[in-house]
Short mmCIF file of N, CA and C in Angstrom, two decimals:
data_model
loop_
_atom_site.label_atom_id
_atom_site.label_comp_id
_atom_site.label_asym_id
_atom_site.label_seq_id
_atom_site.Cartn_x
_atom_site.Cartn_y
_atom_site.Cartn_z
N UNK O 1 137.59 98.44 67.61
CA UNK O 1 136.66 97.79 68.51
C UNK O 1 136.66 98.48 69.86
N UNK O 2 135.46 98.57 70.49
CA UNK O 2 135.42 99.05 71.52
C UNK O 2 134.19 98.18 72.69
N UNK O 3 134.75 98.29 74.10
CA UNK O 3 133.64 97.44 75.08
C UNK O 3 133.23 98.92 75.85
N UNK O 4 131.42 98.28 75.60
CA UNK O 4 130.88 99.01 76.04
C UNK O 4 130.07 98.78 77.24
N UNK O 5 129.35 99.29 78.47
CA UNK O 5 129.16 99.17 79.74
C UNK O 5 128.28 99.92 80.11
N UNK O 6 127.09 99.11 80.69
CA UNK O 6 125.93 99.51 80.95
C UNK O 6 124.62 98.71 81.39
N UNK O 7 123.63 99.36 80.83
CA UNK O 7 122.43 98.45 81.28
C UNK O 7 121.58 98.03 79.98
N UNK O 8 121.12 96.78 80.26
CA UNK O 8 120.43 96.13 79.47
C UNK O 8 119.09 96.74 79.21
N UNK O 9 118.70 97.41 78.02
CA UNK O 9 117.32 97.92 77.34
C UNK O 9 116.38 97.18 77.99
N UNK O 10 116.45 96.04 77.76
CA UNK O 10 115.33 94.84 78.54
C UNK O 10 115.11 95.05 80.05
N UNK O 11 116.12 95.44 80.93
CA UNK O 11 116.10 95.28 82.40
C UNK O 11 114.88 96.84 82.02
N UNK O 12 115.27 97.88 81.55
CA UNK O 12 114.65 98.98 81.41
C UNK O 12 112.84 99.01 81.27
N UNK O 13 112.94 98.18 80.24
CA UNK O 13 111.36 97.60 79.39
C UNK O 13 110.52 96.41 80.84
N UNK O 14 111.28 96.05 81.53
CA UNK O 14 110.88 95.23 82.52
C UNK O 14 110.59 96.40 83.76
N UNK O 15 111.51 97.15 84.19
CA UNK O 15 111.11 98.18 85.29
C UNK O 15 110.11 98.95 84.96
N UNK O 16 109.88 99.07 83.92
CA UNK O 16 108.68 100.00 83.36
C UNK O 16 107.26 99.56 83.15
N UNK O 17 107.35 97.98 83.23
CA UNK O 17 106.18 97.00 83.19
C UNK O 17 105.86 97.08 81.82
N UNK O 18 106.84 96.91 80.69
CA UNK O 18 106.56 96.72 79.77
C UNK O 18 105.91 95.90 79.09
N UNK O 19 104.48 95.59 78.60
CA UNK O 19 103.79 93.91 77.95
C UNK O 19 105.20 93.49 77.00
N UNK O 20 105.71 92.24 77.72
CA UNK O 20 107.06 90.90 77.09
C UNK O 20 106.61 89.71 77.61
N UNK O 21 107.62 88.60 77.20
CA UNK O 21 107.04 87.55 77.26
C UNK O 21 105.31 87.29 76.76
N UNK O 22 105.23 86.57 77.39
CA UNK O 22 103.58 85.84 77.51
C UNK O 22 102.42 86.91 77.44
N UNK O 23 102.70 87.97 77.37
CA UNK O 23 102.00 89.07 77.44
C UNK O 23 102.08 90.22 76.34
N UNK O 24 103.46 89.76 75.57
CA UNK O 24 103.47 90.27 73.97
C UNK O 24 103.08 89.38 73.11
N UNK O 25 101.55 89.74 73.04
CA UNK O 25 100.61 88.85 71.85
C UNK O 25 99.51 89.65 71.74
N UNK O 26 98.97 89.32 70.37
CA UNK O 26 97.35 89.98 70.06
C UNK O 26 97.92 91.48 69.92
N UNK O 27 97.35 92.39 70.53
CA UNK O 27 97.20 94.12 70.32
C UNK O 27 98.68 94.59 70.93
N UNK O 28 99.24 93.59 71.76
CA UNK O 28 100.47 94.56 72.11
C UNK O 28 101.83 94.13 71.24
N UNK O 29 101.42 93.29 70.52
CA UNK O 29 102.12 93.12 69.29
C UNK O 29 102.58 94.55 68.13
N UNK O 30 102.04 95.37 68.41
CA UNK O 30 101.69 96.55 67.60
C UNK O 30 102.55 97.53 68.10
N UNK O 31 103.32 97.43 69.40
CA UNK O 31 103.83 98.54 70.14
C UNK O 31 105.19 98.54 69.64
N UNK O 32 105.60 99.89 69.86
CA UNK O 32 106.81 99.65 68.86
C UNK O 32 107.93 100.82 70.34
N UNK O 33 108.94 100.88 70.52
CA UNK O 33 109.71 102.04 71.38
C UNK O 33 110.77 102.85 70.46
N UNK O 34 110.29 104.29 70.91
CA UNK O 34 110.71 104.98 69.90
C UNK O 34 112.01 105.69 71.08
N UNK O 35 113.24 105.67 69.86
CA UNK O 35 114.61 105.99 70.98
C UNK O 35 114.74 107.74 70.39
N UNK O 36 115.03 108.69 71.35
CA UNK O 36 115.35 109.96 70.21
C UNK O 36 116.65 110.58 71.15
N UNK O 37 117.17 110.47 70.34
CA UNK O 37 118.52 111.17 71.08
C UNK O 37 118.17 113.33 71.56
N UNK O 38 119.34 113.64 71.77
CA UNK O 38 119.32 115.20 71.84
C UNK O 38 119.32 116.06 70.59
N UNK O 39 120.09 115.22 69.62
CA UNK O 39 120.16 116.62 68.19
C UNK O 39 118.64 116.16 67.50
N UNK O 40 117.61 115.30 68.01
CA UNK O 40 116.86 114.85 67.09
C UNK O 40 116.52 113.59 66.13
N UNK O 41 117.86 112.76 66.26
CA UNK O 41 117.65 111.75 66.00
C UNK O 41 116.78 110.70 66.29
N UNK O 42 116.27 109.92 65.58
CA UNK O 42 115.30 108.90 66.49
C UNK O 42 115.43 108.03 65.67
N UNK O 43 115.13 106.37 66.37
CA UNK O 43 115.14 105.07 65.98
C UNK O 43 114.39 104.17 66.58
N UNK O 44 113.65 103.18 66.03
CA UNK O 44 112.68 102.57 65.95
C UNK O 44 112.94 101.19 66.58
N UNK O 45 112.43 100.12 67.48
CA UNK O 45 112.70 99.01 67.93
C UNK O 45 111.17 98.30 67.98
N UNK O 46 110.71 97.71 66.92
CA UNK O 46 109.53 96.77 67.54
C UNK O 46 110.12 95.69 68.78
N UNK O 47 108.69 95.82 69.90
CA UNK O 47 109.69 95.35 70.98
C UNK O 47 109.69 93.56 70.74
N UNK O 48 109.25 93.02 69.93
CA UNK O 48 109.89 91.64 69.84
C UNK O 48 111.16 91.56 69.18
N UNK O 49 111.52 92.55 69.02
CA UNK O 49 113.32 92.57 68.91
C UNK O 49 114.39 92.84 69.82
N UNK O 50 113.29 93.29 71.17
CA UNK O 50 113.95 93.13 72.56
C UNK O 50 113.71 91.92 73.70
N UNK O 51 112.43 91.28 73.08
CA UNK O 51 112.07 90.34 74.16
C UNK O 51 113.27 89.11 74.02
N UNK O 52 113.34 88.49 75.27
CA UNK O 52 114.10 87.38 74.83
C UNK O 52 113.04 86.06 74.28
N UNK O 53 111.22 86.31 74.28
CA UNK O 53 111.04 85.06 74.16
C UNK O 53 111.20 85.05 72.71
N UNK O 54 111.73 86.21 72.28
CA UNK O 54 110.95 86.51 70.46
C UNK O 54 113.07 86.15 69.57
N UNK O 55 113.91 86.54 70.51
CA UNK O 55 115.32 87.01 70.14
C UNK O 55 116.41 86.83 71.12
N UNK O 56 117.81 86.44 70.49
CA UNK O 56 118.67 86.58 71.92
C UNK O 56 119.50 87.90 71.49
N UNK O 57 118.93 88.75 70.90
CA UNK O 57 119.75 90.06 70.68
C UNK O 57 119.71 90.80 71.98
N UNK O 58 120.67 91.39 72.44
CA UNK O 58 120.98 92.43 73.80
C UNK O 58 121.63 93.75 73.31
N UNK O 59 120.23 94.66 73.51
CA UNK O 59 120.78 96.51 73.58
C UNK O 59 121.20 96.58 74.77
N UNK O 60 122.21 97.79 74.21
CA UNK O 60 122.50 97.97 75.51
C UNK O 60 122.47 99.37 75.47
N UNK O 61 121.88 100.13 77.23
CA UNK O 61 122.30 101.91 77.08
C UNK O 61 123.37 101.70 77.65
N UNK O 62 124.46 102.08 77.01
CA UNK O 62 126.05 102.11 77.42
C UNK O 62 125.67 103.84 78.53
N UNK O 63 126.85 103.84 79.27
CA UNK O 63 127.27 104.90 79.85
C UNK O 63 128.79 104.60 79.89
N UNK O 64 129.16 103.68 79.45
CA UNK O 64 130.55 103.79 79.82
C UNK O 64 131.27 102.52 78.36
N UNK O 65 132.29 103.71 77.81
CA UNK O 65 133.41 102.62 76.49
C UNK O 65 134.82 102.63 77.06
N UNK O 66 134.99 101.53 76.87
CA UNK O 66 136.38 100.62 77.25
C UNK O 66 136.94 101.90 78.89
N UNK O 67 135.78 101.12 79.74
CA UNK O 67 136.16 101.62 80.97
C UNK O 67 136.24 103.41 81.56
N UNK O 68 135.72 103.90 80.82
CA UNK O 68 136.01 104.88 81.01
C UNK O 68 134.28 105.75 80.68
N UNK O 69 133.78 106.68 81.44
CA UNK O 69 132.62 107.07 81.27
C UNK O 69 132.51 107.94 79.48
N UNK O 70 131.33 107.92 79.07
CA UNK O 70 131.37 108.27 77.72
C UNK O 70 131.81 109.64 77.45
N UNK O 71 132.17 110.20 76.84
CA UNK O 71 132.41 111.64 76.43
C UNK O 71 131.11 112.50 76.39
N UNK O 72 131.42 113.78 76.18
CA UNK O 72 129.83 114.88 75.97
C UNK O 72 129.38 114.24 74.88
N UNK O 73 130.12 114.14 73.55
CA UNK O 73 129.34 114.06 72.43
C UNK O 73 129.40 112.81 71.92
N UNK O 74 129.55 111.95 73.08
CA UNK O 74 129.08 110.50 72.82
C UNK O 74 127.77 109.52 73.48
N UNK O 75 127.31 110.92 74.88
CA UNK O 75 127.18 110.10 76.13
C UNK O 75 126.31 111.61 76.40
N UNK O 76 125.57 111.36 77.94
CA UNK O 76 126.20 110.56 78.85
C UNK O 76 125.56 109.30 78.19
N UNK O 77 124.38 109.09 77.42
CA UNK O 77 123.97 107.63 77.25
C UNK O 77 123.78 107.16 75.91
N UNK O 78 124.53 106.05 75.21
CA UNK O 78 124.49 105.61 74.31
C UNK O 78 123.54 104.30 73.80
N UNK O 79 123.11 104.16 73.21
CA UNK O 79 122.17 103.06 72.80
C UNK O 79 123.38 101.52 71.57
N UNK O 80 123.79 100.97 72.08
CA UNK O 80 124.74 99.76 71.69
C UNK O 80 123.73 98.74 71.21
N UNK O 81 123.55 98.45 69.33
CA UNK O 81 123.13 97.50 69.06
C UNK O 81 123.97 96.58 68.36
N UNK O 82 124.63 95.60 69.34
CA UNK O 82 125.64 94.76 68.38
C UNK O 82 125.78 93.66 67.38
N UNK O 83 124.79 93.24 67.00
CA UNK O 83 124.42 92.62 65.86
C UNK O 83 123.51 93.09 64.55
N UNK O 84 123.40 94.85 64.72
CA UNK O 84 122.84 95.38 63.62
C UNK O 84 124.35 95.15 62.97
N UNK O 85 124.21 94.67 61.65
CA UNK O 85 124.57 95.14 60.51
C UNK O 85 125.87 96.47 60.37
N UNK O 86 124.94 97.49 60.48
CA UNK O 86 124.72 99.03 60.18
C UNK O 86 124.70 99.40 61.54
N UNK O 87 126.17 100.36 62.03
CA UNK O 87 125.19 100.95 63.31
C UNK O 87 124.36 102.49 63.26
N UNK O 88 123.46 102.53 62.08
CA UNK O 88 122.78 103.47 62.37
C UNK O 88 121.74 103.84 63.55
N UNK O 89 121.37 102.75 64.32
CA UNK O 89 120.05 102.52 65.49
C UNK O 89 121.75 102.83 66.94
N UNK O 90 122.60 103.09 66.54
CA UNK O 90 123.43 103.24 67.90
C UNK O 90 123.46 104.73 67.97
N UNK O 91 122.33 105.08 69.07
CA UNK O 91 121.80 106.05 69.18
C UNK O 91 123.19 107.05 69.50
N UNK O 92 123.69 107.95 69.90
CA UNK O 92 124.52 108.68 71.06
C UNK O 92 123.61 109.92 71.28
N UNK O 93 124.03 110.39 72.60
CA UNK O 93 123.03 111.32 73.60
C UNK O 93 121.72 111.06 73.57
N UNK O 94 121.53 109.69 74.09
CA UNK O 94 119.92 109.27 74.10
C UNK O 94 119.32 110.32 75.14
N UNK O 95 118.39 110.55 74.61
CA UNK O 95 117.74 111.31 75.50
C UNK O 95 115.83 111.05 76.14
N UNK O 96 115.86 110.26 75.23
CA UNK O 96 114.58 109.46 75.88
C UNK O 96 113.96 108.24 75.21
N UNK O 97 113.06 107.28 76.04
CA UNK O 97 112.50 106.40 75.22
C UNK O 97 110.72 106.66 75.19
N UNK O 98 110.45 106.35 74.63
CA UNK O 98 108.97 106.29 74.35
C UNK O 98 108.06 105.10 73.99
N UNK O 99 107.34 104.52 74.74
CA UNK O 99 106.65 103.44 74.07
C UNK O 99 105.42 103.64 73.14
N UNK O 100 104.97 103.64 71.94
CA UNK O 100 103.96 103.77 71.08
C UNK O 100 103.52 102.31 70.66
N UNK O 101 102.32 102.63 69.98
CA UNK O 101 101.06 102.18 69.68
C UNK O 101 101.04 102.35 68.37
N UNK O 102 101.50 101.52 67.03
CA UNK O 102 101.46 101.12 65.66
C UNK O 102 99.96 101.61 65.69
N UNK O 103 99.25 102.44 64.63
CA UNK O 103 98.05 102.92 64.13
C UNK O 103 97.37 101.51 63.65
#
């Protein structure tokens, strides 16, 4: 087990003026944020799996495990989903987010 330290995905999706709450309905229902790390990896979040009116699940972009800043090949920013299952969506070396538009 490890504690991880950082910022909340949501605070992120809010500074960015992301459509949540009362304002994820109809067409922006469709938007989905795409996470892709540095080697290429990428993972998928429809964002009513970040809103709190939809979920009480909390991502987190870690920068920092059990106190200590992340390693090169962990960090600098990690994507922490702690109630997946599977941590395949726990990104390491995030390197960007993207908001898209479901076809």
């Amino acid at each position: 087990e490890a504690t991880f330290a950082g910022v909340a995905l949501l605070d992120l999706l809010r500074l960015a003026e992301v459509p949540l709450g009362e304002k994820l309905r109809g067409s922006n229902m469709a938007l989905y944020l795409l996470i892709e790390a540095a080697d290429g990896y990428r993972v998928v979040f429809a964002l009513p799996e970040l809103d709190p009116a939809f979920t009480e699940r909390v991502v987190l972009l870690a920068d920092h495990r059990d106190g200590q800043p992340l390693t090169t090949t962990e960090g600098p920013l990690r994507l922490v989903v702690p109630d997946d299952k599977r941590h395949a969506r726990w990104v390491r070396q995030v390197g960007s987010g993207t908001l898209r538009r479901a076809p």
